[in-house]
Coordinates of C-alpha atoms in Angstrom, one line a residue:
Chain A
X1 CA 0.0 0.0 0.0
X2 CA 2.7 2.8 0.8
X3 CA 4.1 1.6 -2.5
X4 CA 0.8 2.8 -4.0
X5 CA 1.3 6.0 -2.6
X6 CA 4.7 6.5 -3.5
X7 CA 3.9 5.9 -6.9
X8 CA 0.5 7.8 -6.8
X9 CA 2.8 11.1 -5.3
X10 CA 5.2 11.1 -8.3
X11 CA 2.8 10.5 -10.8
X12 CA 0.5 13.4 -9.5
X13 CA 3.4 15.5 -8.8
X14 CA 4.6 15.1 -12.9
X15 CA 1.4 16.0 -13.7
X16 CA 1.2 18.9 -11.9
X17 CA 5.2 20.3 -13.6
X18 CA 3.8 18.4 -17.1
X19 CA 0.2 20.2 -17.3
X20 CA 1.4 24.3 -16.7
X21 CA 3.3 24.4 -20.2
X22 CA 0.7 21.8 -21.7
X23 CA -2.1 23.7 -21.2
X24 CA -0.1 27.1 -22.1
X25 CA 1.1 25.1 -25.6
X26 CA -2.5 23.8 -25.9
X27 CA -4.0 27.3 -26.0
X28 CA -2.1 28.3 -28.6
X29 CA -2.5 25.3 -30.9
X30 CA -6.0 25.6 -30.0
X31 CA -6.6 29.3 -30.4
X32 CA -4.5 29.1 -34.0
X33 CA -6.6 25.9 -35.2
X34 CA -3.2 23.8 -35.1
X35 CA -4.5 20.8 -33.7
X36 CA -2.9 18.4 -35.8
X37 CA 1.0 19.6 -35.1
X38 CA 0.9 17.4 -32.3
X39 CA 0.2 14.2 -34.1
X40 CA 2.5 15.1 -36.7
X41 CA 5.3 15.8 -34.1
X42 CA 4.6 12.3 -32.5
X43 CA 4.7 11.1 -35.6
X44 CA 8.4 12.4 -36.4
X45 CA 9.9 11.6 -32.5
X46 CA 8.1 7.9 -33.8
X47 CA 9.7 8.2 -37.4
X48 CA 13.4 9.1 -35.5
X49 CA 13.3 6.1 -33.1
X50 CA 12.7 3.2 -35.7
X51 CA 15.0 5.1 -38.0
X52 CA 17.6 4.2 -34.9
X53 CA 16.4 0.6 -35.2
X54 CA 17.3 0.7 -38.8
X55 CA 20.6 1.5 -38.1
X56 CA 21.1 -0.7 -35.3
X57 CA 20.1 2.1 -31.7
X58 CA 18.8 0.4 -29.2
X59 CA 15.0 1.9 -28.5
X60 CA 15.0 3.7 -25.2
X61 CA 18.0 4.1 -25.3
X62 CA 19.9 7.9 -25.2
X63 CA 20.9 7.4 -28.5
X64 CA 17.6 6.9 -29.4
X65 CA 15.8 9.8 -28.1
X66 CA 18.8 12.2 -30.3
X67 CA 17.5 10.8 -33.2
X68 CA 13.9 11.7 -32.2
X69 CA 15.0 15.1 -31.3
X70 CA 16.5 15.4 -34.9
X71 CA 13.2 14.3 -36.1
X72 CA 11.3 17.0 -34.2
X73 CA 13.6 19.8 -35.1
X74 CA 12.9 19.2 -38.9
X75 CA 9.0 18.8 -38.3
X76 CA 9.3 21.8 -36.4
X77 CA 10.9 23.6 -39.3
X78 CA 8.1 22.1 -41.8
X79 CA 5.4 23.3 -39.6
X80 CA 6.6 26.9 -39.7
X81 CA 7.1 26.8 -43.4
X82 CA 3.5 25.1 -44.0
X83 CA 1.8 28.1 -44.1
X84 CA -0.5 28.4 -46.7
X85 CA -0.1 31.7 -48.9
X86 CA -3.6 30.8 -50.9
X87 CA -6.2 31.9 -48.0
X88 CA -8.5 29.0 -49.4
X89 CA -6.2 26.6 -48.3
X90 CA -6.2 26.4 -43.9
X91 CA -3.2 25.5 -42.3
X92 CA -4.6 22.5 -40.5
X93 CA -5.0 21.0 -43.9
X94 CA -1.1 21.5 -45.1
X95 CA -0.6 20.3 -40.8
X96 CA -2.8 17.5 -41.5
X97 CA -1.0 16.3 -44.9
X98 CA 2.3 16.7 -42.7
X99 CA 1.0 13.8 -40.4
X100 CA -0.3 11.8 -43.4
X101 CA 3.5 11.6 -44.7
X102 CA 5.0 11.3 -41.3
X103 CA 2.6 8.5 -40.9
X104 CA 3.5 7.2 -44.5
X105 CA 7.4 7.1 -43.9
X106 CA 6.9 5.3 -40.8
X107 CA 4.6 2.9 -42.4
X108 CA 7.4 2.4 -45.3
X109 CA 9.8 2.0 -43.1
X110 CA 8.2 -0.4 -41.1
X111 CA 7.6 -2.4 -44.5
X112 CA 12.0 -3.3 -44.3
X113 CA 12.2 -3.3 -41.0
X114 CA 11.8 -6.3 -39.3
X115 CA 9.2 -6.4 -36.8
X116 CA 8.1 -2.9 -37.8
X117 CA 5.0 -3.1 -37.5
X118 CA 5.5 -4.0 -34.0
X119 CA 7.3 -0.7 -33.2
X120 CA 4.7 1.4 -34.9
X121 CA 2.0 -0.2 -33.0
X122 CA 4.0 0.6 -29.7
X123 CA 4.8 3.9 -30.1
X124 CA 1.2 4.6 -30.5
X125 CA -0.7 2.9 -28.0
X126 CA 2.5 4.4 -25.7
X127 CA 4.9 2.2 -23.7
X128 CA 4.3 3.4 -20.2
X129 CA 7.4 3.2 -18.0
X130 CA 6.8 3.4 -14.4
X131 CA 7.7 6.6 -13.9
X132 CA 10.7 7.7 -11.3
X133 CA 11.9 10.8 -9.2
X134 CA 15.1 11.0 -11.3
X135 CA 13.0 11.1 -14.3
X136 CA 10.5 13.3 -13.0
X137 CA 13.6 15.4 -11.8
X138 CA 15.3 15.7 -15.0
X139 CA 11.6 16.0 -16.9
X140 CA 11.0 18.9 -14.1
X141 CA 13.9 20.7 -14.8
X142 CA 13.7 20.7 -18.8
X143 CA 10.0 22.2 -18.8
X144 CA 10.8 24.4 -15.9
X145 CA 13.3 26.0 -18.3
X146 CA 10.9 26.1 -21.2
X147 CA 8.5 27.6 -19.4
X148 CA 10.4 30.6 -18.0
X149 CA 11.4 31.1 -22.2
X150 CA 8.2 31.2 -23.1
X151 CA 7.3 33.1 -19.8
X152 CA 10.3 36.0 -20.9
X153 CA 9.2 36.0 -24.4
X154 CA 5.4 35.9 -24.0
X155 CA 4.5 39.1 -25.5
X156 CA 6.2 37.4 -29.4
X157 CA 4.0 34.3 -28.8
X158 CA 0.8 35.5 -28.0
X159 CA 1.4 38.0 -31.1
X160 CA 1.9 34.9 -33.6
X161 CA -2.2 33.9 -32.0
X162 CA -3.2 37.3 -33.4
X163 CA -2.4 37.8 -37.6
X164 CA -3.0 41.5 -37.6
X165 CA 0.0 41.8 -34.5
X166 CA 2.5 42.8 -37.3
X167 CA 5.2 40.2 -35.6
X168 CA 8.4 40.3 -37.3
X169 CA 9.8 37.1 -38.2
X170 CA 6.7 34.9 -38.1
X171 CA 8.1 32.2 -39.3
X172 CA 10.7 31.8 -36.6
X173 CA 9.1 32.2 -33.8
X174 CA 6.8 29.9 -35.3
X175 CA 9.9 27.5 -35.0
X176 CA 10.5 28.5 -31.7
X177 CA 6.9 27.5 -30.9
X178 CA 6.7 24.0 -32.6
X179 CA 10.3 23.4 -31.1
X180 CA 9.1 23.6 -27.8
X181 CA 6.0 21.8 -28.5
X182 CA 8.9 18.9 -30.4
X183 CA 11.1 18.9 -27.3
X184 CA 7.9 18.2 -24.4
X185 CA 6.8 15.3 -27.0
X186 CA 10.0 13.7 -26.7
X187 CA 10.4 14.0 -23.3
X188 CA 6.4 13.1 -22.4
X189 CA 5.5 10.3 -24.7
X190 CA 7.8 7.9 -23.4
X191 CA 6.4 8.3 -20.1
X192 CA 2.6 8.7 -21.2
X193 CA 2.1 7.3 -24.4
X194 CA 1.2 9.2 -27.6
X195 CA -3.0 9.5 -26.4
X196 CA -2.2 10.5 -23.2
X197 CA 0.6 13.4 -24.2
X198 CA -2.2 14.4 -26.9
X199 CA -4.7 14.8 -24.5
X200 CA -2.6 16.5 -21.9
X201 CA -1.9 19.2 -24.5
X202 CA -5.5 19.1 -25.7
X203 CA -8.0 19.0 -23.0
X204 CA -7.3 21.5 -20.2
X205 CA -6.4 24.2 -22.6
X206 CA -9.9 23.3 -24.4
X207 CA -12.1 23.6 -21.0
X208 CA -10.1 26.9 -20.5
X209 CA -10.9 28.3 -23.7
X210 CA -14.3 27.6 -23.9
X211 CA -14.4 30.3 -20.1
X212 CA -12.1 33.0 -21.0
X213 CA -10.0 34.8 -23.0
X214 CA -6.9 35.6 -20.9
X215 CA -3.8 33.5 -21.1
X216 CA -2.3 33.7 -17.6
X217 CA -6.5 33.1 -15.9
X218 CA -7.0 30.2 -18.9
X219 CA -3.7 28.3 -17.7
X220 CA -4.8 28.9 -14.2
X221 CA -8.0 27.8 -15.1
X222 CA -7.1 24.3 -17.5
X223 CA -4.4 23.5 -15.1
X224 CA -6.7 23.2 -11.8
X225 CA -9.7 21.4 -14.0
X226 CA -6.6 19.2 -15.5
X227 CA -5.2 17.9 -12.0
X228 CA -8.3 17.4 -10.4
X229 CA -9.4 15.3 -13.7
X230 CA -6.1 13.5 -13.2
X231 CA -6.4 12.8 -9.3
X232 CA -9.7 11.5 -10.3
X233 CA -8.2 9.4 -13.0
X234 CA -5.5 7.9 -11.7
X235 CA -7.2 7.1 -7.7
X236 CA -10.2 4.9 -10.1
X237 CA -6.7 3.4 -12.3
X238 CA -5.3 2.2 -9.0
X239 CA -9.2 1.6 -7.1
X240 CA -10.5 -0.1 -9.3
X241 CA -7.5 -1.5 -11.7
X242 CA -8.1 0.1 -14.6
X243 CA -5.7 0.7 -17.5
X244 CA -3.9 3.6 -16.3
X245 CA -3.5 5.8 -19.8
X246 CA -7.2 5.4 -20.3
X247 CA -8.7 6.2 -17.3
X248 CA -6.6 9.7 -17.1
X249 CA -8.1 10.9 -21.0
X250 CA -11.3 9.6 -19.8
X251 CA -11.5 11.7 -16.6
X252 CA -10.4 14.8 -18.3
X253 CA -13.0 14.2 -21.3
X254 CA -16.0 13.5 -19.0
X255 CA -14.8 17.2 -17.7
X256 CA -14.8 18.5 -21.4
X257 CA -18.0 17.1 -22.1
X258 CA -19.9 18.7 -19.3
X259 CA -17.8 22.3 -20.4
X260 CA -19.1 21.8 -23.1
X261 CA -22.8 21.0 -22.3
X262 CA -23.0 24.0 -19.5
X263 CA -21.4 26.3 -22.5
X264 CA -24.3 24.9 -24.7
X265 CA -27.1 25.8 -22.3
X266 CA -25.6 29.6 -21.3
X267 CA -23.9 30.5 -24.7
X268 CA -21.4 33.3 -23.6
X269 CA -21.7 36.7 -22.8
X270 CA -18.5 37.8 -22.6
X271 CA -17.6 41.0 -21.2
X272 CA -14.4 43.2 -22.6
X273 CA -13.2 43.5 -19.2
X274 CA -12.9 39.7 -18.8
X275 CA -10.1 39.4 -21.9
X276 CA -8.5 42.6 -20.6
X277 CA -8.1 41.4 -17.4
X278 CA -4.4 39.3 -18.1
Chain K
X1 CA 0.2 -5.0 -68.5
X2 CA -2.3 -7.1 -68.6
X3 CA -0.6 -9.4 -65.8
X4 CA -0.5 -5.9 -63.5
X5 CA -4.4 -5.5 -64.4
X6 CA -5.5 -9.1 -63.7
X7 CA -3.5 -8.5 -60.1
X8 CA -4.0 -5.2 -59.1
X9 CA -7.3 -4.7 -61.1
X10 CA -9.6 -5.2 -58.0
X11 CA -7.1 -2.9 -55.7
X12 CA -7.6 0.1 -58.2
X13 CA -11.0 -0.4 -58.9
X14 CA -11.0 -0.3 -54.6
X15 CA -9.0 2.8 -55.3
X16 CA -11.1 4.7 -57.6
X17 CA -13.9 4.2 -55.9
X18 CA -12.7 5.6 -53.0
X19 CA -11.2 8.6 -54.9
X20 CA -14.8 9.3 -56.1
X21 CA -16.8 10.0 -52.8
X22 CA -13.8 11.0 -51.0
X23 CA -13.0 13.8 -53.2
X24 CA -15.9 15.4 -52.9
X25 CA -16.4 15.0 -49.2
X26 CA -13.0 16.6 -49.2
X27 CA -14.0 19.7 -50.7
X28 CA -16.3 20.3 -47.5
X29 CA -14.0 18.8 -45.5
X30 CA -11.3 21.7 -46.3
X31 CA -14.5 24.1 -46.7
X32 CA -15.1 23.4 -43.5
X33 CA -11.8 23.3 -41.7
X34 CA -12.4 19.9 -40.2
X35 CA -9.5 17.7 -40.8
X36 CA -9.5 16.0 -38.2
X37 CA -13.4 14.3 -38.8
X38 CA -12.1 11.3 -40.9
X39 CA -9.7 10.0 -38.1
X40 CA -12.4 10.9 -35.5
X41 CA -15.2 9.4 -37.1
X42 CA -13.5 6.1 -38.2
X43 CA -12.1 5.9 -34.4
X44 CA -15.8 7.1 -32.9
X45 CA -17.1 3.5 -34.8
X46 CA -14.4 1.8 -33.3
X47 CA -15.9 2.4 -30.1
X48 CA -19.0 1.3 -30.7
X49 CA -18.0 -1.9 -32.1
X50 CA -15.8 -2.7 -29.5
X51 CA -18.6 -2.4 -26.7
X52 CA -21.2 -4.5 -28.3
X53 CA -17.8 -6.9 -28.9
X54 CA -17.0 -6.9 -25.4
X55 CA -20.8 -6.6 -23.6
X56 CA -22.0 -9.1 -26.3
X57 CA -19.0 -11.6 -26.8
X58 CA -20.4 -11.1 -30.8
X59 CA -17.7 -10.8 -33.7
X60 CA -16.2 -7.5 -34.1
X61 CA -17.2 -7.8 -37.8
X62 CA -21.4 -8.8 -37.3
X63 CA -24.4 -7.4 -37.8
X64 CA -24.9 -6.2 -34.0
X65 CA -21.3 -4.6 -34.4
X66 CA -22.4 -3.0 -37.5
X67 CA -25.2 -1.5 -36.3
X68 CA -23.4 -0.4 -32.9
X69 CA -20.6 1.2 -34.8
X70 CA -23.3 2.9 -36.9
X71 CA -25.2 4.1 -34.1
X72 CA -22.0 6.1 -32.3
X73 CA -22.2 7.6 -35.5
X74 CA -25.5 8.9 -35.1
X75 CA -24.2 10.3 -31.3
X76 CA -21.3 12.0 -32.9
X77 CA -22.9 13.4 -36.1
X78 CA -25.5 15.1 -33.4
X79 CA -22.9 16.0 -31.4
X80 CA -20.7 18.1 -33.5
X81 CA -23.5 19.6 -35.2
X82 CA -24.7 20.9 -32.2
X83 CA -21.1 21.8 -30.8
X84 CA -20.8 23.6 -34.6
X85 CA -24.1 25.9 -33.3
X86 CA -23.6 26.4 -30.0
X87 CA -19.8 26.1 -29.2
X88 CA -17.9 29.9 -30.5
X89 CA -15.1 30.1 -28.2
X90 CA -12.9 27.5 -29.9
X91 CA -13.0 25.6 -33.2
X92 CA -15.1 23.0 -33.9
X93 CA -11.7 21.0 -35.3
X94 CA -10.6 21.4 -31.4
X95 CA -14.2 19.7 -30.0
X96 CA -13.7 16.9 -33.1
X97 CA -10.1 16.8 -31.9
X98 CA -10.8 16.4 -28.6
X99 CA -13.3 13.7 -29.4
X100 CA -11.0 11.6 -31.1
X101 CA -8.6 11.7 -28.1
X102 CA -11.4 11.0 -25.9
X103 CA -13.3 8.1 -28.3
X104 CA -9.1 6.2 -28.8
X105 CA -8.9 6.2 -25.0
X106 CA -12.5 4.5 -24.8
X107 CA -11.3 2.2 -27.3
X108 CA -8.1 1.1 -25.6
X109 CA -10.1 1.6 -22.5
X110 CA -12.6 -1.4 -22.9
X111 CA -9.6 -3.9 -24.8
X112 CA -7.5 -2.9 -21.8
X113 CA -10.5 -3.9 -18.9
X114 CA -11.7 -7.1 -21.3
X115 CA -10.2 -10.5 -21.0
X116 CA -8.4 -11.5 -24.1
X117 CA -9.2 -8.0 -25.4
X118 CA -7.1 -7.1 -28.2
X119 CA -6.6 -4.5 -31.3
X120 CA -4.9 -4.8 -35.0
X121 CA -3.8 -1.1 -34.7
X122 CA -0.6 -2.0 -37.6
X123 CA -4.0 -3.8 -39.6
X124 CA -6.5 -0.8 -39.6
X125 CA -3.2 2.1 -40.0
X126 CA -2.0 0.4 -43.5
X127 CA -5.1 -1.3 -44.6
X128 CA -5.0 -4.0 -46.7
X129 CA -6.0 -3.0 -50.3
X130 CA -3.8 -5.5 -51.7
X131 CA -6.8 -8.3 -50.7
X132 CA -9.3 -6.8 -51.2
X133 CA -12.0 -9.0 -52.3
X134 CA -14.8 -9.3 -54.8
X135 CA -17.5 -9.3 -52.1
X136 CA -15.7 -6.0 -50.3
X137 CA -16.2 -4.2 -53.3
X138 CA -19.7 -5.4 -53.5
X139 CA -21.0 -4.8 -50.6
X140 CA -19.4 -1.4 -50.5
X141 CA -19.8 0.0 -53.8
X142 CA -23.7 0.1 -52.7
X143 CA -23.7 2.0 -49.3
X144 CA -21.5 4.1 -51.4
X145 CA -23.6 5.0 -53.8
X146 CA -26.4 5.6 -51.7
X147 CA -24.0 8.2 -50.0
X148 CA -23.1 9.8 -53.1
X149 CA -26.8 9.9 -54.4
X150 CA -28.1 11.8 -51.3
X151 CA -24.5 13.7 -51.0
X152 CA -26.0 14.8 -55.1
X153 CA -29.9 15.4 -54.6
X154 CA -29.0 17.7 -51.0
X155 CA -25.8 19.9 -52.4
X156 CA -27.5 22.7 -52.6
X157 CA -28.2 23.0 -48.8
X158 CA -24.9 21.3 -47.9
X159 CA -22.5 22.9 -50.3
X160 CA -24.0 26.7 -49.2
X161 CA -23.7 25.2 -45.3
X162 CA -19.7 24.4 -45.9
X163 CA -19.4 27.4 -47.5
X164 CA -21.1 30.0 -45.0
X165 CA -22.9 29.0 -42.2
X166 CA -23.9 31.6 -40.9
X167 CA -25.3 32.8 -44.3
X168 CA -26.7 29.8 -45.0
X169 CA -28.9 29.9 -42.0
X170 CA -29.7 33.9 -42.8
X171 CA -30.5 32.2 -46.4
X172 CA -33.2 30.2 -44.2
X173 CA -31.5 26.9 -44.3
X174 CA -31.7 24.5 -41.0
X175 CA -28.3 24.3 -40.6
X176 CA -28.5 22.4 -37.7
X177 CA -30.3 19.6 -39.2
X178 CA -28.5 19.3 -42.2
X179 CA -25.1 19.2 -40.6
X180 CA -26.4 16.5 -38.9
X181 CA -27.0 15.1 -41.9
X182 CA -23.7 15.7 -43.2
X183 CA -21.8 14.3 -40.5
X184 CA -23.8 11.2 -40.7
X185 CA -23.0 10.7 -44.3
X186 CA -19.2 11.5 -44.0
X187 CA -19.6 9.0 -40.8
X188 CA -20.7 6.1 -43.0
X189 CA -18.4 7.1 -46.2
X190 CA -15.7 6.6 -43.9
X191 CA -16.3 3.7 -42.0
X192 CA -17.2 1.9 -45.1
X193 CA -13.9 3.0 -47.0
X194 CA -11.8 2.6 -44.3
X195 CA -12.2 -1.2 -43.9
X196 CA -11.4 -1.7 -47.4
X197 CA -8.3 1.1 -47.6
X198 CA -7.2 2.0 -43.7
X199 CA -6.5 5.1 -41.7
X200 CA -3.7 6.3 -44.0
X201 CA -5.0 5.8 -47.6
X202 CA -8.5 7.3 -46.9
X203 CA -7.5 10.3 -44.7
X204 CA -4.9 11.2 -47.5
X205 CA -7.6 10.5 -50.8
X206 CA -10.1 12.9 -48.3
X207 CA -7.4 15.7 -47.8
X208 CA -4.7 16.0 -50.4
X209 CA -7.1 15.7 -53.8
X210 CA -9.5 18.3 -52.7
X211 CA -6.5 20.7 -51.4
X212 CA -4.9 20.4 -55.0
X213 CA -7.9 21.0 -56.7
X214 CA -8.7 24.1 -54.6
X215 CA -4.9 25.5 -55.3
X216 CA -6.1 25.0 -58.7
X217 CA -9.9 25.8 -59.8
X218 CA -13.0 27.5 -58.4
X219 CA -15.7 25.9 -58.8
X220 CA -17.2 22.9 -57.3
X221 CA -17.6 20.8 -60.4
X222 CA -14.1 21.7 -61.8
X223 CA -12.4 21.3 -58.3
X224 CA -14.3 17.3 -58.2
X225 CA -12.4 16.8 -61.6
X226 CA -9.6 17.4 -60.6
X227 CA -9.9 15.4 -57.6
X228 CA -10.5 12.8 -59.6
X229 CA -7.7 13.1 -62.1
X230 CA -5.6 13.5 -58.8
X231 CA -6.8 10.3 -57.3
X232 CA -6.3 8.4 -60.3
X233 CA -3.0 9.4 -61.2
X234 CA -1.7 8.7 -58.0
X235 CA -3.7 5.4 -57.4
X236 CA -2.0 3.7 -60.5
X237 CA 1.4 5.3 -59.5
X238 CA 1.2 4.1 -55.9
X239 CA -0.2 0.4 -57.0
X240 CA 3.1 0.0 -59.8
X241 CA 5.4 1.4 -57.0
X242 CA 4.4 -0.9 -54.1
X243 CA 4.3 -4.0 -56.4
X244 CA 7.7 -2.9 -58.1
X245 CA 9.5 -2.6 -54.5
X246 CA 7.5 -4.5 -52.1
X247 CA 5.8 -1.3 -50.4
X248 CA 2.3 -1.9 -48.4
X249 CA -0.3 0.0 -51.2
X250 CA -1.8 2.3 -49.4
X251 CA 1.4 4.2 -47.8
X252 CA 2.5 4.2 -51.3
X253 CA -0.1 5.9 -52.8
X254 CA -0.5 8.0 -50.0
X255 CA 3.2 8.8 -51.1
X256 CA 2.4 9.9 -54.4
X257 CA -0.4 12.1 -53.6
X258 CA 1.9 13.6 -50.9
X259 CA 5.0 14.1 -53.6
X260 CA 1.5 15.9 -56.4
X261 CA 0.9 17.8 -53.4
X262 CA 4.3 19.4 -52.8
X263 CA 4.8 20.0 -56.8
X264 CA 1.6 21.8 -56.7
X265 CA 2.4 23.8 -53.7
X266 CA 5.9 24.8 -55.2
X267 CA 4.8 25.5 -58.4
X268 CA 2.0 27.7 -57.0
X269 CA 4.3 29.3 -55.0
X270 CA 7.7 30.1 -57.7
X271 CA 6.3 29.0 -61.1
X272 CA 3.3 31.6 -61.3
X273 CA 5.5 34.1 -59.6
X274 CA 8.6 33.6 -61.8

């Protein structure tokens, strides 16, 4: 049993570093209609491990997760450069071709690799490692410093969200943006698996966004609906011994569903003041 | 030739069959903004075959599963019509994307609580064109038909919808109803194509086609051509490249319609400009 709550304690407390610059990521690919970069990144951190297979890495291994990195830097490059000049053409669609090909190379690849297949199923339903306080340490310490990056340079990012900001460079701190979203899907999805990172990213920020308009009051906001969706989760995994991935996407979406059924019954009436206010 | 037709014949008559209703339910699709419906849909049915699988102990493949999978369809079509009305503060590609994260974890959810549970994720990704049978075709090529026939009588409504909603409704349409019925349709179109082509071939016939075809003409009828030609080209590419080098079909063809896609984009981009 103390076991149980040694393991329950990490786990909440990597939630709790993981879901601050989620939900902050997740509002921007949400407010920008981006919601496909994060399969596509996946995708390539996927893509860069089995191309380590090919060639002999070991997966898991250190080696391993450079070659995902390597991956991710590229995809974040393509992401910034599939923007769409012809207005008739939205950027999800160019994001969601991305994640077609990323998916196709894998597939292809898989096709000479032996037991390919095997490693493409894995990386998607997510291998979950039992997660430790070195891990969560190191994990910790990488978002901490992503976080105070995008903290210092908030004023750029929140500019890319709006298209009349007149930002100079778009494109790169458009980069800078899909880089950071690259580097927490290398570090996360071996821990959580490809559904649960997703949703992490995906579902706080969504509640959020549906109740206000301010960044710093939205993260506030998605992160406390996120970790109490979590505890939730993860006390029925261990209660009741369900599948641990599952349960945690589940808890969150049951809290998505009902934000989105009370915003369905009292459409907003939002006040200026209320976007102002961060 | 006739040795690559008498093998590959039923896989490209699979192929262009797809290419024909997924073109056009492309063009909304990209109308829309709502790429992410296909994978959501296809993943929505999932679920509900997997319950009736699991509460039932039928086949995953029967009638009961059938109709279950059919009927989450129904839930979700309702769903993100009404989310489409009622929901402003984010994008209806967010609720759909949300959904999908929501419906996969159901999914892996109930294999993962079952006994013997179990899932061909490597199966349903790359599809398996390559056997497709006789019978597939024939008990496909039916359900979509119907599709396309209702998809042709309604695209009036449903073309002014994807263009404009809100001026659709000011035009006195019942949006809300006919989404419904749009979602439904694009719900059955792709759970019916994606058993015969998987995730990967059908998502990339629904998305890169109609995306050429709107870099390239503006009107309905000449953007569906060109889908067409699109599909086509790249069907009998991808089919001659897989059985040349002993590539799965549909990532191959998938491959081709990503390498059109890029030649368009850059010659869009530097040729008209140069």
């Amino acid at each position: 049993m103390g076991d149980f709550t040694g393991f329950f304690l990490i786990q909440i407390a990597l939630i709790a570093v993981v879901l601050v610059l989620h939900t902050y990521i997740g509002l921007h690919v949400i407010r920008r209609t981006l919601i496909f970069s994060d399969l596509v990144l996946d995708q390539l951190a996927a893509f860069g491990a089995m191309v380590g297979i090919a060639l002999g890495v070991r997966y898991g291994s250190s080696g391993s997760y450079w070659l995902s990195l390597v991956a991710v830097l590229i995809g974040s490059g393509l992401l910034a450069a599939a923007d769409p000049r012809d207005k008739r053409i939205p950027r999800e669609a160019a994001i969601g071709i991305l994640y077609a090909l990323a998916l196709v190379a894998s597939l292809l690849l898989g096709d000479k690799l032996s037991g390919g297949g095997d490693y493409v199923t894995k990386t998607l339903a997510g291998a979950m490692l039992w997660v430790s306080w070195p891990l969560v340490i190191v994990t910790a310490a990488v978002y901490i410093a992503l976080a105070v990056f995008h903290y210092v340079f908030r004023a750029r990012f929140i500019a890319l969200a709006d298209p009349n900001s007149g930002l100079r460079r778009r494109r790169l701190w458009d980069f800078l943006f899909f880089t950071t979203q690259g580097i927490i899907t290398v570090l996360i999805v071996p821990i959580a698996g490809v559904l649960l990172a997703y949703a992490f990213l995906m579902i706080p920020a969504a509640i959020a966004a549906m109740f206000t308009r301010g960044w710093f009051r939205a993260v506030a906001l998605g992160w406390s609906v996120g970790i109490v969706a979590c505890a939730l989760g993860l006390g029925a995994s261990y209660r009741w011994n369900l599948p641990y991935g599952p349960s945690l996407v589940l808890a969150m979406g049951l809290f998505f569903l009902v934000a989105v059924l009370i915003r369905s019954l009292r459409p907003a009436s939002r006040t200026p003041a209320e976007g102002a206010a961060s | 030739m006739s040795e690559f037709f008498s093998l590959q014949g039923l896989p490209l008559l699979a192929c262009l069959l797809m290419t024909a209703i997924l073109g056009y339910v492309g063009l909304h699709v990209i109308r829309r903004e709502v790429i992410f419906i296909d994978i959501a849909l296809a993943q929505i049915a999932v679920v509900g075959a997997i319950a009736v699988h699991i509460l039932l102990g039928v086949h995953e493949d029967s009638l009961a599963a059938n109709v279950a999978a059919f009927g989450s369809i129904l839930v979700a079509a309702a769903f993100f019509a009404l989310a489409r009305r009622r929901i402003h503060q984010i994008p209806l590609e967010a609720v759909i994307g949300v959904t999908y994260a929501i419906a996969a974890a159901g999914a892996l959810f109930l294999v993962g609580i079952a006994p013997g549970g179990h899932s061909h994720v490597q199966d349903m990704l790359a599809g398996s064109i390559l056997w497709v049978t006789r019978a597939d075709i024939l008990v496909s090529a039916p359900i979509l038909a119907a599709a396309a026939l209702v998809f042709f009588i309604f695209r009036r409504p449903l073309q002014a919808i994807s263009e404009d909603y809100e001026g659709a409704r000011a035009a006195g349409y019942a949006a809300l109803r006919w989404d419904y019925l749009f979602y439904v349709l694009v719900g059955v179109v792709i759970t019916t194509v994606v058993r015969m082509g998987g995730v990967v071939l059908v998502f990339s016939l629904l998305i890169i086609p109609p995306v050429i075809a709107t870099m390239l003409a503006e009107s309905w009828a000449a953007r569906l051509a060109v889908t067409w030609a699109v599909g086509a080209v790249a069907a009998l590419g991808g089919l001659g490249f897989a059985s040349l080098h002993d590539f799965s079909v549909g990532p191959s063809i998938a491959l081709g319609l990503g390498i059109l896609v890029a030649l368009t984009g850059l010659w869009r981009r530097w040729g008209n400009a140069g």
